[in-house]
Short mmCIF file of N, CA and C in Angstrom, two decimals:
data_model
loop_
_atom_site.label_atom_id
_atom_site.label_comp_id
_atom_site.label_asym_id
_atom_site.label_seq_id
_atom_site.Cartn_x
_atom_site.Cartn_y
_atom_site.Cartn_z
N GLY A 192 -51.79 97.57 -52.27
CA GLY A 192 -51.93 97.18 -50.90
C GLY A 192 -53.36 97.26 -50.43
N VAL A 193 -53.57 96.85 -49.22
CA VAL A 193 -54.89 96.85 -48.61
C VAL A 193 -55.04 98.13 -47.80
N ASN A 194 -56.17 98.79 -47.96
CA ASN A 194 -56.47 99.98 -47.18
C ASN A 194 -57.01 99.53 -45.83
N PRO A 195 -56.31 99.85 -44.71
CA PRO A 195 -56.77 99.38 -43.41
C PRO A 195 -58.12 99.96 -42.99
N ALA A 196 -58.55 101.06 -43.63
CA ALA A 196 -59.85 101.64 -43.29
C ALA A 196 -61.01 100.86 -43.90
N GLU A 197 -60.73 100.06 -44.91
CA GLU A 197 -61.78 99.28 -45.56
C GLU A 197 -61.84 97.87 -44.98
N PRO A 198 -63.05 97.34 -44.78
CA PRO A 198 -63.15 95.97 -44.27
C PRO A 198 -62.65 94.98 -45.30
N PRO A 199 -62.21 93.81 -44.86
CA PRO A 199 -61.74 92.80 -45.83
C PRO A 199 -62.89 92.37 -46.75
N ILE A 200 -62.51 91.96 -47.94
CA ILE A 200 -63.51 91.51 -48.92
C ILE A 200 -64.04 90.14 -48.51
N GLU A 201 -65.36 90.01 -48.53
CA GLU A 201 -65.98 88.72 -48.22
C GLU A 201 -66.36 88.06 -49.55
N TYR A 202 -65.47 87.20 -50.01
CA TYR A 202 -65.70 86.51 -51.28
C TYR A 202 -66.69 85.37 -51.10
N PRO A 203 -67.48 85.06 -52.14
CA PRO A 203 -68.34 83.87 -52.09
C PRO A 203 -67.47 82.62 -52.17
N THR A 204 -68.04 81.49 -51.84
CA THR A 204 -67.33 80.22 -51.98
C THR A 204 -67.23 79.89 -53.47
N TYR A 205 -66.02 79.62 -53.92
CA TYR A 205 -65.78 79.35 -55.34
C TYR A 205 -65.58 77.86 -55.53
N ASP A 206 -66.49 77.21 -56.24
CA ASP A 206 -66.43 75.77 -56.48
C ASP A 206 -65.90 75.53 -57.90
N TYR A 207 -64.59 75.60 -58.02
CA TYR A 207 -63.93 75.49 -59.33
C TYR A 207 -64.16 74.12 -59.98
N GLU A 208 -64.18 73.09 -59.19
CA GLU A 208 -64.29 71.72 -59.73
C GLU A 208 -65.71 71.38 -60.18
N ASN A 209 -66.72 71.76 -59.40
CA ASN A 209 -68.08 71.31 -59.66
C ASN A 209 -69.00 72.35 -60.30
N ASP A 210 -68.70 73.64 -60.09
CA ASP A 210 -69.57 74.69 -60.62
C ASP A 210 -68.77 75.93 -60.98
N PRO A 211 -67.86 75.82 -61.95
CA PRO A 211 -67.03 76.98 -62.27
C PRO A 211 -67.83 78.16 -62.82
N LYS A 212 -68.81 77.90 -63.66
CA LYS A 212 -69.61 78.98 -64.24
C LYS A 212 -70.47 79.66 -63.17
N GLY A 213 -71.13 78.86 -62.34
CA GLY A 213 -71.95 79.43 -61.26
C GLY A 213 -71.12 80.22 -60.27
N SER A 214 -69.94 79.71 -59.95
CA SER A 214 -69.04 80.42 -59.04
C SER A 214 -68.55 81.72 -59.65
N PHE A 215 -68.23 81.69 -60.94
CA PHE A 215 -67.78 82.88 -61.65
C PHE A 215 -68.89 83.94 -61.64
N LEU A 216 -70.13 83.51 -61.86
CA LEU A 216 -71.26 84.43 -61.82
C LEU A 216 -71.47 85.02 -60.42
N GLN A 217 -71.24 84.23 -59.38
CA GLN A 217 -71.38 84.75 -58.02
C GLN A 217 -70.40 85.89 -57.76
N VAL A 218 -69.20 85.79 -58.29
CA VAL A 218 -68.23 86.87 -58.13
C VAL A 218 -68.71 88.11 -58.87
N CYS A 219 -69.29 87.94 -60.06
CA CYS A 219 -69.84 89.07 -60.80
C CYS A 219 -70.95 89.74 -60.00
N GLU A 220 -71.83 88.94 -59.44
CA GLU A 220 -72.93 89.48 -58.63
C GLU A 220 -72.39 90.25 -57.43
N MET A 221 -71.32 89.74 -56.81
CA MET A 221 -70.69 90.43 -55.69
C MET A 221 -70.15 91.79 -56.13
N LEU A 222 -69.48 91.82 -57.29
CA LEU A 222 -68.91 93.07 -57.80
C LEU A 222 -70.00 94.09 -58.12
N ILE A 223 -71.07 93.65 -58.79
CA ILE A 223 -72.17 94.54 -59.13
C ILE A 223 -72.84 95.06 -57.86
N ARG A 224 -73.05 94.18 -56.90
CA ARG A 224 -73.67 94.57 -55.62
C ARG A 224 -72.81 95.60 -54.89
N ASP A 225 -71.51 95.34 -54.81
CA ASP A 225 -70.62 96.30 -54.13
C ASP A 225 -70.62 97.65 -54.84
N LEU A 226 -70.60 97.61 -56.16
CA LEU A 226 -70.58 98.85 -56.94
C LEU A 226 -71.87 99.64 -56.76
N THR A 227 -73.00 98.97 -56.86
CA THR A 227 -74.28 99.68 -56.86
C THR A 227 -74.82 99.98 -55.46
N ARG A 228 -74.39 99.25 -54.45
CA ARG A 228 -74.88 99.50 -53.09
C ARG A 228 -73.93 100.37 -52.26
N SER A 229 -72.66 100.34 -52.60
CA SER A 229 -71.69 101.08 -51.79
C SER A 229 -70.96 102.15 -52.57
N ILE A 230 -70.26 101.75 -53.59
CA ILE A 230 -69.35 102.68 -54.26
C ILE A 230 -70.08 103.82 -54.95
N LEU A 231 -71.02 103.53 -55.83
CA LEU A 231 -71.70 104.60 -56.57
C LEU A 231 -72.48 105.54 -55.66
N PRO A 232 -73.34 105.03 -54.78
CA PRO A 232 -74.10 105.96 -53.94
C PRO A 232 -73.23 106.79 -52.99
N GLN A 233 -72.17 106.21 -52.45
CA GLN A 233 -71.35 106.91 -51.47
C GLN A 233 -70.35 107.86 -52.11
N ARG A 234 -69.68 107.43 -53.13
CA ARG A 234 -68.62 108.25 -53.72
C ARG A 234 -69.13 109.25 -54.74
N TYR A 235 -70.23 108.95 -55.40
CA TYR A 235 -70.69 109.81 -56.49
C TYR A 235 -72.06 110.42 -56.25
N ASP A 236 -72.69 110.08 -55.15
CA ASP A 236 -73.98 110.67 -54.78
C ASP A 236 -74.99 110.58 -55.93
N LEU A 237 -75.07 109.40 -56.55
CA LEU A 237 -75.99 109.20 -57.65
C LEU A 237 -77.40 108.94 -57.12
N PRO A 238 -78.39 109.47 -57.80
CA PRO A 238 -79.78 109.16 -57.44
C PRO A 238 -80.07 107.67 -57.63
N ALA A 239 -81.03 107.18 -56.90
CA ALA A 239 -81.37 105.75 -56.94
C ALA A 239 -81.74 105.29 -58.35
N LYS A 240 -82.44 106.13 -59.11
CA LYS A 240 -82.86 105.75 -60.47
C LYS A 240 -81.65 105.48 -61.37
N GLU A 241 -80.63 106.31 -61.26
CA GLU A 241 -79.43 106.13 -62.07
C GLU A 241 -78.64 104.89 -61.63
N VAL A 242 -78.58 104.66 -60.33
CA VAL A 242 -77.90 103.47 -59.82
C VAL A 242 -78.61 102.21 -60.32
N GLU A 243 -79.93 102.24 -60.31
CA GLU A 243 -80.70 101.09 -60.79
C GLU A 243 -80.45 100.85 -62.28
N TRP A 244 -80.36 101.93 -63.07
CA TRP A 244 -80.09 101.80 -64.50
C TRP A 244 -78.71 101.18 -64.72
N ILE A 245 -77.71 101.63 -63.97
CA ILE A 245 -76.35 101.09 -64.08
C ILE A 245 -76.35 99.61 -63.71
N GLN A 246 -77.07 99.26 -62.65
CA GLN A 246 -77.14 97.85 -62.24
C GLN A 246 -77.76 97.00 -63.34
N ASP A 247 -78.86 97.45 -63.92
CA ASP A 247 -79.51 96.71 -65.01
C ASP A 247 -78.58 96.56 -66.21
N MET A 248 -77.88 97.65 -66.55
CA MET A 248 -76.95 97.63 -67.68
C MET A 248 -75.81 96.64 -67.42
N LEU A 249 -75.26 96.63 -66.21
CA LEU A 249 -74.18 95.70 -65.88
C LEU A 249 -74.67 94.26 -65.92
N GLU A 250 -75.85 94.02 -65.37
CA GLU A 250 -76.42 92.66 -65.37
C GLU A 250 -76.57 92.15 -66.81
N TYR A 251 -77.04 93.01 -67.70
CA TYR A 251 -77.28 92.58 -69.08
C TYR A 251 -75.99 92.48 -69.89
N ASN A 252 -75.18 93.52 -69.89
CA ASN A 252 -74.01 93.58 -70.76
C ASN A 252 -72.82 92.79 -70.25
N VAL A 253 -72.52 92.91 -68.98
CA VAL A 253 -71.31 92.27 -68.46
C VAL A 253 -71.49 90.76 -68.36
N LYS A 254 -72.57 90.33 -67.77
CA LYS A 254 -72.79 88.88 -67.64
C LYS A 254 -72.92 88.21 -68.99
N GLY A 255 -73.52 88.88 -69.94
CA GLY A 255 -73.71 88.28 -71.25
C GLY A 255 -72.48 88.34 -72.14
N GLY A 256 -71.59 89.28 -71.89
CA GLY A 256 -70.51 89.50 -72.82
C GLY A 256 -69.13 89.03 -72.40
N LYS A 257 -68.92 88.74 -71.14
CA LYS A 257 -67.57 88.43 -70.69
C LYS A 257 -67.42 87.01 -70.14
N MET A 258 -68.42 86.21 -70.24
CA MET A 258 -68.40 84.90 -69.59
C MET A 258 -67.27 84.00 -70.08
N ASN A 259 -67.20 83.73 -71.38
CA ASN A 259 -66.20 82.77 -71.87
C ASN A 259 -64.78 83.26 -71.67
N ARG A 260 -64.52 84.52 -72.00
CA ARG A 260 -63.18 85.07 -71.82
C ARG A 260 -62.80 85.06 -70.35
N GLY A 261 -63.74 85.43 -69.50
CA GLY A 261 -63.46 85.47 -68.07
C GLY A 261 -63.18 84.09 -67.48
N LEU A 262 -63.93 83.09 -67.91
CA LEU A 262 -63.67 81.72 -67.45
C LEU A 262 -62.30 81.24 -67.89
N MET A 263 -61.86 81.67 -69.07
CA MET A 263 -60.52 81.30 -69.55
C MET A 263 -59.43 81.97 -68.70
N VAL A 264 -59.70 83.19 -68.22
CA VAL A 264 -58.75 83.87 -67.33
C VAL A 264 -58.58 83.05 -66.05
N VAL A 265 -59.68 82.57 -65.49
CA VAL A 265 -59.61 81.75 -64.28
C VAL A 265 -58.85 80.46 -64.57
N ASP A 266 -59.19 79.78 -65.66
CA ASP A 266 -58.50 78.52 -66.00
C ASP A 266 -57.00 78.74 -66.20
N ALA A 267 -56.64 79.80 -66.90
CA ALA A 267 -55.21 80.09 -67.13
C ALA A 267 -54.51 80.41 -65.82
N GLY A 268 -55.16 81.19 -64.97
CA GLY A 268 -54.58 81.53 -63.68
C GLY A 268 -54.39 80.32 -62.80
N VAL A 269 -55.36 79.43 -62.80
CA VAL A 269 -55.25 78.19 -62.02
C VAL A 269 -54.08 77.36 -62.52
N ALA A 270 -53.94 77.24 -63.83
CA ALA A 270 -52.83 76.47 -64.40
C ALA A 270 -51.49 77.07 -63.99
N ILE A 271 -51.39 78.39 -64.03
CA ILE A 271 -50.15 79.06 -63.64
C ILE A 271 -49.87 78.84 -62.16
N LEU A 272 -50.89 79.04 -61.32
CA LEU A 272 -50.68 78.87 -59.87
C LEU A 272 -50.30 77.43 -59.52
N LYS A 273 -50.92 76.47 -60.17
CA LYS A 273 -50.59 75.07 -59.89
C LYS A 273 -49.14 74.76 -60.22
N ASN A 274 -48.61 75.41 -61.24
CA ASN A 274 -47.24 75.14 -61.65
C ASN A 274 -46.21 76.02 -60.94
N MET A 275 -46.62 77.17 -60.45
CA MET A 275 -45.67 78.12 -59.85
C MET A 275 -45.66 78.07 -58.32
N GLU A 276 -46.79 77.83 -57.72
CA GLU A 276 -46.91 77.88 -56.26
C GLU A 276 -46.73 76.48 -55.68
N LYS A 277 -46.21 76.44 -54.49
CA LYS A 277 -46.04 75.15 -53.80
C LYS A 277 -47.04 75.06 -52.65
N ARG A 278 -48.26 75.52 -52.90
CA ARG A 278 -49.32 75.48 -51.90
C ARG A 278 -50.65 75.25 -52.61
N PRO A 279 -51.66 74.82 -51.87
CA PRO A 279 -52.98 74.66 -52.50
C PRO A 279 -53.55 76.01 -52.92
N ILE A 280 -54.36 76.00 -53.95
CA ILE A 280 -55.03 77.22 -54.40
C ILE A 280 -56.19 77.49 -53.44
N THR A 281 -56.27 78.71 -52.94
CA THR A 281 -57.29 79.07 -51.95
C THR A 281 -58.54 79.63 -52.62
N ASN A 282 -59.61 79.71 -51.85
CA ASN A 282 -60.84 80.34 -52.33
C ASN A 282 -60.57 81.78 -52.76
N GLU A 283 -59.74 82.48 -51.99
CA GLU A 283 -59.40 83.86 -52.34
C GLU A 283 -58.66 83.92 -53.68
N ASP A 284 -57.77 82.96 -53.92
CA ASP A 284 -57.08 82.91 -55.22
C ASP A 284 -58.09 82.77 -56.36
N TYR A 285 -59.01 81.81 -56.23
CA TYR A 285 -60.02 81.61 -57.27
C TYR A 285 -60.84 82.87 -57.49
N CYS A 286 -61.27 83.50 -56.40
CA CYS A 286 -62.11 84.70 -56.51
C CYS A 286 -61.34 85.87 -57.10
N ARG A 287 -60.08 86.03 -56.74
CA ARG A 287 -59.28 87.11 -57.33
C ARG A 287 -59.08 86.88 -58.83
N LEU A 288 -58.90 85.65 -59.22
CA LEU A 288 -58.80 85.34 -60.65
C LEU A 288 -60.12 85.67 -61.36
N ALA A 289 -61.24 85.38 -60.70
CA ALA A 289 -62.55 85.70 -61.28
C ALA A 289 -62.74 87.20 -61.41
N VAL A 290 -62.31 87.96 -60.40
CA VAL A 290 -62.39 89.43 -60.49
C VAL A 290 -61.59 89.90 -61.70
N LEU A 291 -60.40 89.36 -61.87
CA LEU A 291 -59.57 89.69 -63.03
C LEU A 291 -60.30 89.31 -64.33
N GLY A 292 -60.96 88.18 -64.32
CA GLY A 292 -61.71 87.74 -65.50
C GLY A 292 -62.86 88.67 -65.85
N TRP A 293 -63.45 89.29 -64.86
CA TRP A 293 -64.55 90.23 -65.11
C TRP A 293 -64.04 91.61 -65.50
N ALA A 294 -62.76 91.89 -65.25
CA ALA A 294 -62.22 93.24 -65.52
C ALA A 294 -62.12 93.52 -67.01
#
């Protein structure tokens, strides 16, 4: 469920038709930004140097290592939603699939 104390997630615009890779990367950047600007400093009281190291490590390892598999997660999810749902796929749907692809 959604925690009412937390603000809603502001997803980037996901352009599945024209820029699937760029859109997928924007979701990764959002996740890294949220982790390094909010979650790590607030919940774990990490020094700035360690947060910067984690950010650099995520930028290098995650973006370089999960792209193809993650894009396939989005494609598979879109195919499932198109066949199962009787509504248009929303930006939030695309972004949630991308988050799953980065997991």
